[in-house]
Short mmCIF file of C-alpha atoms in Angstrom, two decimals:
data_model
loop_
_atom_site.label_atom_id
_atom_site.label_comp_id
_atom_site.label_asym_id
_atom_site.label_seq_id
_atom_site.Cartn_x
_atom_site.Cartn_y
_atom_site.Cartn_z
CA UNK F 23 0.65 4.02 6.02
CA UNK F 24 2.46 3.86 2.69
CA UNK F 25 4.89 1.00 2.34
CA UNK F 26 7.88 1.40 0.04
CA UNK F 27 11.05 -0.61 -0.57
CA UNK F 28 13.54 1.35 -2.64
CA UNK F 29 16.28 -1.24 -2.08
CA UNK F 30 14.13 -3.94 -3.64
CA UNK F 31 13.26 -1.63 -6.53
CA UNK F 32 16.93 -0.84 -7.10
CA UNK F 33 17.74 -4.56 -7.23
CA UNK F 34 15.08 -5.43 -9.80
CA UNK F 35 16.01 -2.47 -12.00
CA UNK F 36 19.66 -3.52 -11.92
CA UNK F 37 18.75 -7.16 -12.53
CA UNK F 38 16.67 -6.26 -15.60
CA UNK F 39 19.50 -4.13 -17.01
CA UNK F 40 22.05 -6.92 -16.52
CA UNK F 41 19.72 -9.73 -17.68
CA UNK F 42 17.85 -8.36 -20.66
CA UNK F 43 16.92 -11.89 -21.72
CA UNK F 44 15.00 -12.45 -18.47
CA UNK F 45 11.25 -12.78 -18.87
CA UNK F 46 10.44 -9.64 -16.85
CA UNK F 47 8.21 -6.95 -18.33
CA UNK F 48 6.98 -3.51 -17.34
CA UNK F 49 3.21 -2.99 -17.37
CA UNK F 50 1.06 0.07 -16.81
CA UNK F 51 -2.20 -0.09 -14.88
CA UNK F 52 -4.78 2.68 -14.84
CA UNK F 53 -6.16 3.95 -11.54
CA UNK F 54 -8.88 1.61 -10.37
CA UNK F 55 -7.56 -1.47 -12.17
CA UNK F 56 -7.36 -4.61 -10.02
CA UNK F 57 -4.26 -6.53 -11.09
CA UNK F 58 -4.46 -9.20 -8.39
CA UNK F 59 -7.83 -10.71 -7.48
CA UNK F 60 -8.65 -12.49 -4.27
CA UNK F 61 -9.27 -16.21 -4.72
CA UNK F 62 -7.61 -16.46 -8.11
CA UNK F 63 -4.52 -18.51 -8.94
CA UNK F 64 -1.32 -16.47 -9.03
CA UNK F 65 0.66 -16.46 -12.26
CA UNK F 66 2.79 -13.32 -11.84
CA UNK F 67 4.51 -11.46 -9.04
CA UNK F 68 4.53 -7.66 -9.24
CA UNK F 69 7.09 -5.14 -7.99
CA UNK F 70 5.79 -1.59 -8.11
CA UNK F 71 8.00 0.87 -9.97
CA UNK F 72 5.77 3.95 -9.79
CA UNK F 73 2.36 4.81 -8.41
CA UNK F 74 0.33 3.70 -5.41
CA UNK F 75 -1.87 0.64 -4.95
CA UNK F 76 -4.12 -0.64 -2.21
CA UNK F 77 -4.00 -4.19 -0.85
CA UNK F 78 -7.39 -5.20 0.53
CA UNK F 79 -9.55 -8.13 1.57
CA UNK F 80 -13.16 -8.37 0.40
CA UNK F 81 -15.40 -9.92 3.05
CA UNK F 82 -18.42 -12.11 2.35
CA UNK F 83 -20.72 -9.30 3.48
CA UNK F 84 -19.43 -7.14 0.64
CA UNK F 85 -17.25 -4.92 2.79
CA UNK F 86 -13.57 -4.29 2.08
CA UNK F 87 -10.73 -3.98 4.57
CA UNK F 88 -7.59 -2.25 3.32
CA UNK F 89 -4.47 -3.87 4.73
CA UNK F 90 -2.02 -1.29 3.43
CA UNK F 91 -1.20 1.21 0.73
CA UNK F 92 1.75 0.11 -1.42
CA UNK F 93 4.29 2.32 -3.19
CA UNK F 94 7.64 2.05 -4.95
CA UNK F 95 9.49 -1.23 -4.57
CA UNK F 96 6.69 -3.14 -2.85
CA UNK F 97 6.20 -6.72 -4.01
CA UNK F 98 2.79 -8.42 -4.25
CA UNK F 99 1.86 -12.00 -4.98
CA UNK F 100 5.01 -13.44 -3.40
CA UNK F 101 3.26 -15.26 -0.54
CA UNK F 102 0.89 -16.99 -2.92
CA UNK F 103 3.78 -18.06 -5.13
CA UNK F 104 5.76 -19.39 -2.17
CA UNK F 105 2.83 -21.26 -0.62
CA UNK F 106 1.26 -22.25 -3.95
CA UNK F 107 -2.14 -20.98 -2.87
CA UNK F 108 -4.80 -18.77 -4.40
CA UNK F 109 -4.57 -15.02 -3.85
CA UNK F 110 -5.29 -14.00 -0.27
CA UNK F 111 -6.31 -10.46 -1.16
CA UNK F 112 -6.95 -7.97 -3.93
CA UNK F 113 -4.45 -5.41 -5.15
CA UNK F 114 -5.76 -2.44 -7.14
CA UNK F 115 -4.16 0.75 -8.44
CA UNK F 116 -5.17 3.98 -6.71
CA UNK F 117 -3.11 6.16 -9.03
CA UNK F 118 -1.71 5.09 -12.38
CA UNK F 119 0.79 2.32 -11.60
CA UNK F 120 3.81 0.93 -13.43
CA UNK F 121 5.04 -2.45 -12.20
CA UNK F 122 7.60 -5.08 -13.04
CA UNK F 123 5.83 -8.33 -13.88
CA UNK F 124 7.75 -11.48 -12.93
CA UNK F 125 6.37 -14.92 -13.87
CA UNK F 126 6.01 -17.06 -10.75
CA UNK F 127 8.45 -19.70 -12.02
CA UNK F 128 11.16 -17.04 -12.51
CA UNK F 129 10.41 -15.61 -9.08
CA UNK F 130 10.92 -19.03 -7.48
CA UNK F 131 14.10 -19.53 -9.52
CA UNK F 132 15.52 -16.23 -8.25
CA UNK F 133 14.88 -17.32 -4.67
CA UNK F 134 16.79 -20.55 -5.28
CA UNK F 135 19.68 -19.10 -7.26
CA UNK F 136 20.16 -15.46 -6.21
CA UNK F 137 21.10 -14.98 -2.57
CA UNK F 138 20.83 -11.18 -2.75
CA UNK F 139 17.24 -11.46 -3.96
CA UNK F 140 16.41 -13.98 -1.24
CA UNK F 141 17.85 -11.77 1.50
CA UNK F 142 15.93 -8.73 0.23
CA UNK F 143 12.72 -10.74 0.16
CA UNK F 144 13.26 -11.98 3.72
CA UNK F 145 13.92 -8.41 4.85
CA UNK F 146 10.74 -7.28 3.11
CA UNK F 147 8.66 -9.94 4.85
CA UNK F 148 10.25 -9.11 8.22
CA UNK F 149 9.52 -5.41 7.73
CA UNK F 150 5.86 -6.20 7.03
CA UNK F 151 5.54 -8.06 10.33
CA UNK F 152 7.10 -5.14 12.19
CA UNK F 153 4.92 -2.56 10.43
CA UNK F 154 1.78 -4.59 11.05
CA UNK F 155 2.58 -4.69 14.77
CA UNK F 156 3.34 -0.96 14.75
CA UNK F 157 0.02 -0.21 13.06
CA UNK F 158 -1.85 -2.24 15.67
CA UNK F 159 -0.12 -0.28 18.44
CA UNK F 160 -0.81 3.02 16.67
CA UNK F 161 -4.52 2.26 16.49
CA UNK F 162 -4.56 1.55 20.22
CA UNK F 163 -2.59 4.64 21.25
CA UNK F 164 -3.92 7.38 18.98
CA UNK F 165 -7.36 8.74 18.28
CA UNK F 166 -9.32 8.10 15.11
CA UNK F 167 -9.02 11.81 14.28
CA UNK F 168 -5.23 11.57 14.38
CA UNK F 169 -5.22 8.52 12.08
CA UNK F 170 -7.53 10.34 9.67
CA UNK F 171 -5.20 13.31 9.59
CA UNK F 172 -2.28 11.01 8.82
CA UNK F 173 -4.23 9.71 5.82
CA UNK F 174 -4.79 13.27 4.66
CA UNK F 175 -1.06 13.93 5.02
CA UNK F 176 -0.33 10.88 2.88
CA UNK F 177 -2.50 12.33 0.12
CA UNK F 178 -0.80 15.70 0.39
CA UNK F 179 2.70 14.20 0.30
CA UNK F 180 2.00 11.86 -2.62
CA UNK F 181 -0.33 14.18 -4.56
CA UNK F 182 -3.05 11.56 -4.78
CA UNK F 183 -6.73 11.37 -3.92
CA UNK F 184 -8.07 8.58 -1.70
CA UNK F 185 -11.83 8.16 -1.57
CA UNK F 186 -13.83 8.31 1.66
CA UNK F 187 -14.69 4.66 1.16
CA UNK F 188 -11.02 3.66 0.96
CA UNK F 189 -10.03 5.74 3.97
CA UNK F 190 -12.87 4.23 5.98
CA UNK F 191 -11.85 0.72 4.84
CA UNK F 192 -8.27 1.38 5.95
CA UNK F 193 -9.36 2.69 9.34
CA UNK F 194 -11.73 -0.27 9.80
CA UNK F 195 -14.84 1.87 10.25
CA UNK F 196 -18.03 2.53 8.33
CA UNK F 197 -18.36 5.48 5.96
CA UNK F 198 -20.93 6.91 8.38
CA UNK F 199 -18.38 6.82 11.22
CA UNK F 200 -15.78 8.31 8.91
CA UNK F 201 -18.09 11.20 8.00
CA UNK F 202 -18.81 11.79 11.67
CA UNK F 203 -15.10 11.96 12.51
CA UNK F 204 -14.44 14.22 9.54
CA UNK F 205 -17.23 16.53 10.66
CA UNK F 206 -15.73 16.68 14.15
CA UNK F 207 -12.37 17.73 12.69
CA UNK F 208 -13.96 20.41 10.53
CA UNK F 209 -16.09 21.68 13.43
CA UNK F 210 -13.14 21.64 15.80
CA UNK F 211 -11.04 23.57 13.33
CA UNK F 212 -8.10 23.71 15.72
CA UNK F 213 -5.21 22.11 13.83
CA UNK F 214 -2.52 23.74 15.94
CA UNK F 215 -3.00 21.59 19.03
CA UNK F 216 -0.05 19.52 20.21
CA UNK F 217 -1.75 16.44 18.74
CA UNK F 218 -2.15 17.81 15.22
CA UNK F 219 0.40 20.59 14.77
CA UNK F 220 3.00 18.47 12.95
CA UNK F 221 0.59 16.76 10.57
CA UNK F 222 -0.28 19.46 8.05
CA UNK F 223 -0.17 23.20 7.62
CA UNK F 224 -3.54 24.73 8.46
CA UNK F 225 -4.15 26.16 4.98
CA UNK F 226 -3.38 22.87 3.29
CA UNK F 227 -5.55 20.98 5.76
CA UNK F 228 -8.55 23.16 5.01
CA UNK F 229 -8.02 22.68 1.29
CA UNK F 230 -7.92 18.89 1.63
CA UNK F 231 -10.99 18.83 3.85
CA UNK F 232 -12.92 20.96 1.38
CA UNK F 233 -12.34 18.34 -1.32
CA UNK F 234 -13.95 15.50 0.68
#
């Protein structure tokens, strides 16, 4: 549910230290700020240093679908730079985010001239395909309640707050359906079943649920 790539982050940190003249900057984005906008021309590629963002598609009917939550080391904007197309999706900060900002021309130059960078990027893209397939299988095999509890665990582990709207958008359901599932969990109150026992401690679960 939360993608990270610490190897990629380690590379870019080392590269910046060894190439101080490179046109790579660190920028801070406040929670809620959209630093990539769907349909716009890409000018920079971002590698997240700290914080969590959401990558989502806005449909014509006004609804959003969250593709994934992105954490440390995740790169965004690379597909658009490679294909020379407008942005396929939006990327917005959920928590305060710090990211390395790489101009698209430097990004393309690194691909051409730095084999380590190219290999890491290929591994990143391969991992995304695998994780997307795994998510599709997960949604087929497990109940909506289980997926919701995994989202709550993500918030507990990362000490962040994800809105009902965002959780519903990630699960691909309406807020009404989300509220109904949440109510079922609260009413059920049995978090020690074999399905849920490894997700969260009961006390912590009740605390998280009370905040929604």
